[in-house]
């Protein structure tokens, strides 16, 4: 199935929420140092992104929106 990631329906307030990559990485066993190295961020920027990701996920949960939290495949990490 081909799905356009820029489809207007994904901007809807009722659209499913996709968890941010930094939060998915953490939930799949990557520690902070590994995440920093892989995506080349400074520590404070990573913390800010994690906080925004958690806030967005909480807002989606409160709104009753489905949350898509895909696993990270370690074989595909470069």
Short mmCIF file of C-alpha atoms in Angstrom, two decimals:
data_model
loop_
_atom_site.label_atom_id
_atom_site.label_comp_id
_atom_site.label_asym_id
_atom_site.label_seq_id
_atom_site.Cartn_x
_atom_site.Cartn_y
_atom_site.Cartn_z
CA UNK A 1 0.00 0.00 0.00
CA UNK A 2 1.42 3.37 -1.00
CA UNK A 3 0.64 6.16 1.41
CA UNK A 4 1.62 9.76 0.85
CA UNK A 5 3.28 11.04 4.05
CA UNK A 6 2.23 14.56 3.05
CA UNK A 7 -1.44 13.69 2.58
CA UNK A 8 -3.71 16.45 4.00
CA UNK A 9 -5.62 13.95 6.16
CA UNK A 10 -2.46 13.48 8.24
CA UNK A 11 -2.68 17.10 9.34
CA UNK A 12 -6.12 16.49 10.82
CA UNK A 13 -6.43 16.83 14.60
CA UNK A 14 -7.86 13.28 14.54
CA UNK A 15 -4.95 11.76 12.56
CA UNK A 16 -2.92 9.02 14.26
CA UNK A 17 0.12 10.22 16.16
CA UNK A 18 3.51 8.84 15.11
CA UNK A 19 6.02 8.76 17.94
CA UNK A 20 9.24 10.71 17.27
CA UNK A 21 12.31 8.73 16.28
CA UNK A 22 14.36 9.70 19.35
CA UNK A 23 11.67 8.35 21.67
CA UNK A 24 11.25 5.17 19.63
CA UNK A 25 15.01 4.61 19.74
CA UNK A 26 15.06 4.99 23.53
CA UNK A 27 12.14 2.61 23.96
CA UNK A 28 13.92 0.05 21.81
CA UNK A 29 17.00 -0.11 24.00
CA UNK A 30 19.32 2.58 22.66
CA UNK A 31 20.97 4.58 25.43
CA UNK A 32 21.53 8.32 25.28
CA UNK A 33 25.15 8.06 24.11
CA UNK A 34 24.17 5.76 21.24
CA UNK A 35 21.37 8.07 20.13
CA UNK A 36 23.67 11.11 20.27
CA UNK A 37 26.28 9.33 18.17
CA UNK A 38 23.82 7.99 15.58
CA UNK A 39 21.91 11.20 14.95
CA UNK A 40 24.74 13.61 15.78
CA UNK A 41 22.98 15.83 18.30
CA UNK A 42 24.20 17.69 21.36
CA UNK A 43 22.86 16.47 24.69
CA UNK A 44 20.64 19.47 25.36
CA UNK A 45 19.08 19.25 21.91
CA UNK A 46 18.36 15.54 22.41
CA UNK A 47 16.71 16.24 25.77
CA UNK A 48 14.57 18.96 24.17
CA UNK A 49 13.50 16.62 21.37
CA UNK A 50 12.67 13.86 23.84
CA UNK A 51 10.56 16.27 25.91
CA UNK A 52 8.68 17.52 22.83
CA UNK A 53 8.09 13.91 21.73
CA UNK A 54 6.69 12.95 25.13
CA UNK A 55 4.50 16.07 25.28
CA UNK A 56 3.10 15.36 21.79
CA UNK A 57 2.42 11.74 22.68
CA UNK A 58 0.62 12.74 25.88
CA UNK A 59 -1.49 15.25 23.95
CA UNK A 60 -2.42 12.56 21.41
CA UNK A 61 -3.33 10.16 24.22
CA UNK A 62 -5.50 12.77 25.95
CA UNK A 63 -7.23 13.48 22.63
CA UNK A 64 -7.94 9.77 22.16
CA UNK A 65 -5.89 9.54 18.98
CA UNK A 66 -4.23 6.25 18.04
CA UNK A 67 -0.47 6.21 18.59
CA UNK A 68 1.84 4.53 16.07
CA UNK A 69 5.02 3.49 17.87
CA UNK A 70 6.96 1.32 15.40
CA UNK A 71 9.95 -0.71 16.50
CA UNK A 72 13.44 0.27 15.39
CA UNK A 73 15.11 -2.49 13.35
CA UNK A 74 18.76 -2.59 14.51
CA UNK A 75 19.77 -4.19 11.20
CA UNK A 76 18.65 -1.07 9.34
CA UNK A 77 20.46 1.43 11.59
CA UNK A 78 23.51 2.88 9.83
#
